[in-house]
Structure formats: structure tokens, C-alpha cells
Amino acid sequence: MQLSPSVTLESHPSVIDCLEINNAFAFAKISLFGGHVLSFCPKHDQRERLWISDKSKLDGSKAIRGGVPVCWPWFGPHNDTQYPAHGYVREQQWHVTHCQDTVKGTEIILAPETCVGAGFDGLAAVCLKVTIGKQLHIELITENIGNSPFTFNAALHSYFKIEDIEQVRLNGVSGQYIDKLAQGNVLQTPSPYTFSAETDRIHLNPLNNCQIQSTSYSTNIQSDGHDSLVVWNPWIDKSAGMSDMTHDGYQTMLCVESAITQGRVLAVNEKHCLAQTIA
Ligand code: TA6
């Protein structure tokens, strides 16, 4: 079904419904399951920016491994382990509320089935605004539509395609980080920032721009509205233990996530925008 000149809704049995975008600037793909950007390939260099696991479930049975999972209204494990990690909207069916081709690219707004869920007591409206142009710009917008303030966390949990994790450098990240693999110790960001083992770090008060420098190309990432930058690679053992990762999958991916992990209080009628721009 054609939603606009550049956007087609692809529906096939037992596979998640996806929006296929083909405009003057790029090809892209967005799953309605999870409101989940799966692919962004600019036409000027024809290089796919995002990584998807070869074993990712694409039938709606579990969160997609790769692309840009939307973590909301919490990040990581919930205090009460009965609730799913990374919140509940990434496993919901989303729908399109706006779709328009503009001179700067294609604008698509999606919303989840519901923003209400066990484990979160706020009354919120959430939407994801995706602009596919020469760059990919993603906004996760949270509005407090209730009568009292609430606190939330969130992340655009982006999986980036790289050539070899052991040859990658992450530039533009400095300062202190919380090491989730070292009992939450606060450590200093290394320079150069390279990878040789499982890495799971929450960088605090990060700058807006960083760059993944792969062997023969670089991907630029701009974050806005964030209080953290999460950097994750599962490495060998963790990959081997994940049903939706191949054993060597970790070698060609790196997660750099624009996130709110320190608790953002949203006042009544206040709106917050967490954004990531990929070039
Ligand atoms: O963002 C890093 C992280 O929180 C890791 O701790 C790891 O759990 C990763 O997210 C993937 O989480 P998922 O629930 O998608 O397997």
C-alpha cells in the first residue's frame, strides 16, 4: 500500500509489516512492530549505516536484534524483574500517524498501541518522528498528559554496522562512565577508545557528537536531549548465549545509544525530545 510517493507499506504473512522508503536521498526501512528503524542507506554513498543480526526474529515474537530499538519508559532492567528490559513499547505494534514527502526528505510519525503499561505509572503520549533525508534523524517525543509529574528513562538503542570491532575507534567520547560490567564503578573513558572485550558502558554528560571510525569509513552520530551515551558490544561469550545473535555477530556491530538513563522528570504538559541524527 502506497502511503506517499516514497513510502510503501509491505505486508506479508508471518513477517512484521514494514515501511519501505525510497526517496531522492536514501533507502530506509521501518518495522511497524516496535516502531523500529531497521535500515538506512543513503544514496550518495550507498552504505548501510545500521546492523541487523542474521538471526534476528522478524515475526513479532520478540524485540528485533539490530536497527534502532526504542527503549521507553525505562532503560535496561526494571527494578522489578517481572517487567521486560528496556520498557514495553519496542514489542508493541505501532501505527503511522503522519507521512509526508518534503524537499528535505520523508517525514514519518509513528505511535505505539498504548503508552500505558505495567511498571510505569505516568500518563504519557509518545511518538517517534523519523526523517529520512541525506541524514537519518530520529526523535522520540514524550509528553506528560496526566495531572502529575513522572520520571522516565529512554534510549534510541542504535546498532551500527562496522567492519571489524577490533579495528574500530569511537571518537568524541570522553569523561566518566558507569561500567555495567564492573559493579557500576565509575571509570574514565579511554583514549583512543578501542574495543577488545565485552563492553557495556553508560557515559555521563556526553557531548552531542561522536564518530564511529571503522576501517574504511566513519559514521557520525549526533545526540540531543540525552543525559547519557550508552556503548555496548556483547563480544564472544555473550553473543554465544543469545539466541538471536550468530557467534561472530559481535564482530560487525557496535551499539552507540543516545539515552536518558539518570531519570528525567517531566512536568504536567511538558514535552521532551530525545534525538539521534546519523550521517
Ligand atoms: O544498551 C546495552 C544493554 O543494556 C546491554 O546491557 C544489553 O542488555 C543490551 O542492552 C541488549 O539488551 P536486549 O534486552 O535488547 O537484549
XYZ file of C-alpha atoms and ligand atoms in Angstrom:
295
model
C 0.000 0.000 0.000
C 1.438 3.426 -1.004
C 1.404 5.890 1.901
C 3.195 8.627 -0.020
C 5.222 8.774 -3.264
C 8.305 7.482 -1.393
C 6.684 5.222 1.248
C 5.224 1.764 0.668
C 3.692 -0.460 3.352
C 4.870 -4.044 2.815
C 2.647 -6.681 4.442
C 3.440 -10.379 4.147
C 2.140 -13.407 6.122
C 4.035 -14.211 9.388
C 6.512 -11.353 8.858
C 6.329 -7.956 10.527
C 4.745 -5.170 8.453
C 7.391 -2.723 7.242
C 7.524 0.700 5.671
C 9.909 0.796 2.707
C 11.178 4.286 1.954
C 12.835 5.157 -1.353
C 13.327 8.889 -1.902
C 15.886 11.097 -3.624
C 18.249 10.837 -0.653
C 18.131 7.304 0.701
C 16.565 3.901 1.073
C 15.217 3.072 4.537
C 13.041 0.504 6.258
C 10.921 0.818 9.403
C 9.136 -2.052 11.140
C 5.685 -1.235 12.499
C 6.464 -3.828 15.169
C 8.328 -1.785 17.736
C 8.325 1.434 15.698
C 11.751 0.144 14.793
C 14.059 1.643 12.157
C 15.757 -1.341 10.503
C 17.786 0.173 7.724
C 19.181 3.479 6.492
C 21.215 3.536 3.277
C 21.988 6.991 1.839
C 22.131 7.101 -1.954
C 25.207 9.354 -2.062
C 27.482 6.556 -0.821
C 25.162 3.520 -0.864
C 26.491 2.425 2.541
C 24.101 0.822 5.051
C 24.539 2.529 8.404
C 22.626 0.080 10.611
C 23.272 -3.525 11.598
C 20.677 -6.300 11.906
C 21.508 -9.718 13.343
C 21.327 -12.554 10.804
C 19.320 -14.435 13.462
C 17.011 -11.609 14.498
C 13.383 -12.606 14.940
C 11.299 -10.748 12.321
C 7.938 -12.337 13.128
C 6.926 -10.117 16.043
C 7.674 -12.799 18.619
C 10.409 -10.771 20.340
C 12.257 -7.472 20.073
C 14.277 -7.143 16.868
C 18.044 -7.573 17.341
C 19.537 -4.623 15.490
C 18.441 -1.376 13.859
C 17.188 1.210 16.358
C 15.151 -0.370 19.186
C 13.038 2.180 21.092
C 13.598 1.766 24.824
C 10.842 3.506 26.847
C 9.692 4.269 29.610
C 12.746 2.683 31.229
C 16.225 1.684 30.104
C 17.850 -1.656 30.887
C 16.333 -3.944 33.529
C 13.349 -2.710 35.557
C 13.767 -2.711 39.343
C 11.045 -5.356 39.328
C 12.386 -8.161 37.153
C 8.875 -9.296 36.194
C 8.895 -6.438 33.672
C 10.790 -6.648 30.346
C 14.158 -4.988 29.865
C 14.108 -1.633 28.048
C 10.409 -0.964 28.630
C 7.383 -2.227 26.781
C 6.944 -0.209 23.564
C 9.609 -1.999 21.497
C 7.417 -5.108 21.490
C 4.190 -3.352 20.584
C 2.567 -2.800 17.197
C 2.974 0.864 16.186
C 0.953 2.768 13.611
C 1.627 5.677 11.261
C 0.026 8.977 12.234
C 1.769 11.169 9.643
C 3.621 10.517 6.419
C 4.826 13.283 4.096
C 7.422 13.759 1.410
C 9.212 17.118 1.695
C 12.116 18.782 -0.090
C 14.362 17.686 2.812
C 13.243 14.067 2.735
C 10.408 11.868 4.038
C 8.807 12.603 7.405
C 7.055 9.728 9.181
C 5.486 9.862 12.635
C 4.585 6.634 14.413
C 2.854 5.951 17.723
C 2.671 2.796 19.852
C -0.555 0.944 20.547
C -0.552 2.266 24.092
C 1.762 4.228 26.373
C 0.194 2.685 29.448
C 1.901 -0.388 30.817
C 2.743 -2.327 33.956
C 5.868 -0.983 35.610
C 5.226 2.675 34.796
C 2.633 4.938 36.418
C 2.950 8.051 34.272
C 0.251 9.240 31.867
C 2.205 9.924 28.681
C 1.837 10.320 24.960
C 4.798 9.031 22.976
C 5.619 9.236 19.304
C 8.597 8.595 17.072
C 9.331 11.103 14.320
C 11.676 9.762 11.636
C 13.071 11.995 8.887
C 14.811 10.155 6.070
C 16.984 12.591 4.119
C 20.699 12.724 3.406
C 20.906 12.004 7.150
C 18.624 9.894 9.325
C 17.032 11.964 12.091
C 15.034 10.166 14.768
C 13.086 11.901 17.554
C 11.453 10.074 20.469
C 8.953 12.572 21.864
C 7.399 12.076 25.312
C 4.573 14.321 26.584
C 3.114 14.339 30.084
C -0.652 14.330 29.505
C -1.520 13.495 33.111
C -2.117 15.562 36.218
C 1.178 14.880 37.989
C 4.877 14.806 37.120
C 6.516 11.480 36.271
C 10.070 10.236 35.833
C 11.125 8.186 32.816
C 14.218 6.872 31.046
C 14.611 6.049 27.364
C 17.084 5.210 24.627
C 17.449 5.086 20.885
C 19.397 1.848 21.143
C 21.108 2.019 17.753
C 23.138 -0.865 16.316
C 25.737 0.435 13.868
C 27.334 -1.590 11.092
C 31.145 -1.729 11.255
C 33.805 -3.815 9.529
C 35.790 -5.223 12.479
C 35.170 -4.375 16.137
C 38.867 -4.884 16.890
C 39.811 -2.178 14.364
C 37.155 0.363 15.399
C 37.736 3.613 17.259
C 34.990 5.636 18.907
C 35.901 9.323 18.697
C 34.374 12.253 20.579
C 33.524 10.405 23.806
C 35.305 11.454 26.983
C 34.765 11.924 30.695
C 33.432 9.412 33.177
C 31.325 6.341 32.518
C 29.469 3.785 34.598
C 30.870 0.346 33.855
C 27.943 -2.105 33.956
C 30.454 -4.966 33.877
C 32.364 -3.737 36.932
C 29.666 -3.436 39.588
C 28.716 0.008 38.277
C 32.133 1.501 39.064
C 32.673 4.976 37.614
C 35.761 4.993 35.385
C 37.474 7.330 32.923
C 36.867 6.968 29.191
C 39.972 5.587 27.468
C 41.688 7.404 24.617
C 41.909 6.084 21.995
C 38.540 4.388 22.568
C 39.019 0.903 21.168
C 37.409 -2.490 21.816
C 38.954 -5.792 22.878
C 36.308 -7.352 25.170
C 32.646 -7.183 26.164
C 31.788 -3.524 26.664
C 28.719 -2.139 28.429
C 29.171 1.485 29.486
C 26.945 4.426 30.351
C 28.871 7.606 29.533
C 27.625 10.502 31.643
C 27.045 14.082 30.458
C 28.352 13.299 26.981
C 28.888 15.853 24.266
C 26.484 15.927 21.342
C 28.660 14.472 18.609
C 30.705 11.314 18.280
C 32.030 9.230 15.420
C 32.496 5.529 14.859
C 35.703 5.204 12.874
C 35.644 1.859 11.085
C 38.422 0.510 8.874
C 37.377 2.197 5.638
C 34.560 4.529 6.654
C 33.167 6.603 9.530
C 29.650 7.078 10.833
C 28.756 10.339 12.550
C 26.245 10.340 15.402
C 24.623 13.417 16.914
C 22.596 13.142 20.114
C 20.199 15.696 21.583
C 18.021 15.680 24.679
C 20.167 12.925 26.202
C 21.938 12.643 29.552
C 23.945 9.585 28.588
C 25.604 7.791 25.715
C 25.487 4.008 26.061
C 28.190 1.968 24.341
C 27.715 -1.787 24.052
C 29.282 -4.758 22.393
C 28.420 -8.250 23.733
C 31.683 -9.859 22.481
C 32.163 -13.589 22.154
C 30.646 -15.273 25.207
C 27.533 -13.112 25.486
C 26.888 -13.433 21.723
C 27.141 -17.204 22.005
C 24.473 -17.101 24.701
C 21.996 -15.030 22.678
C 19.543 -16.986 20.517
C 19.216 -14.073 18.065
C 22.935 -13.490 17.548
C 25.353 -15.558 15.482
C 28.545 -16.433 17.339
C 30.550 -13.935 15.263
C 27.805 -11.288 15.063
C 29.539 -9.086 17.623
C 32.450 -8.507 15.214
C 30.499 -6.296 12.821
C 28.296 -4.275 15.177
C 28.622 -1.578 17.799
C 25.772 -0.035 19.788
C 26.037 3.711 20.411
C 22.819 4.774 22.094
C 21.503 8.284 22.682
C 19.824 7.797 26.026
C 18.290 9.109 29.212
C 19.450 6.798 31.984
C 19.567 9.092 35.024
C 15.822 9.715 35.319
C 14.132 12.650 33.575
C 11.274 14.293 35.470
C 8.560 15.513 33.110
C 6.192 18.160 34.459
C 2.484 18.214 33.586
C 2.022 19.233 29.921
C 5.798 19.210 29.389
C 7.247 17.606 26.241
C 10.706 16.053 25.912
C 12.562 15.111 22.742
C 15.358 12.547 22.668
C 17.009 12.663 19.249
C 19.704 10.919 17.274
C 20.996 12.007 13.861
C 23.017 9.552 11.794
C 25.207 10.559 8.846
O 22.342 -0.971 25.989
C 23.139 -2.013 26.469
C 22.241 -3.070 27.082
O 21.531 -2.537 28.189
C 23.088 -4.269 27.474
O 23.215 -4.391 28.885
C 22.364 -5.453 26.824
O 21.392 -5.966 27.698
C 21.745 -4.755 25.608
O 21.267 -3.517 26.129
C 20.722 -5.541 24.832
O 19.550 -5.674 25.573
P 18.360 -6.611 24.950
O 17.287 -6.589 26.000
O 17.934 -5.972 23.664
O 18.998 -7.957 24.714
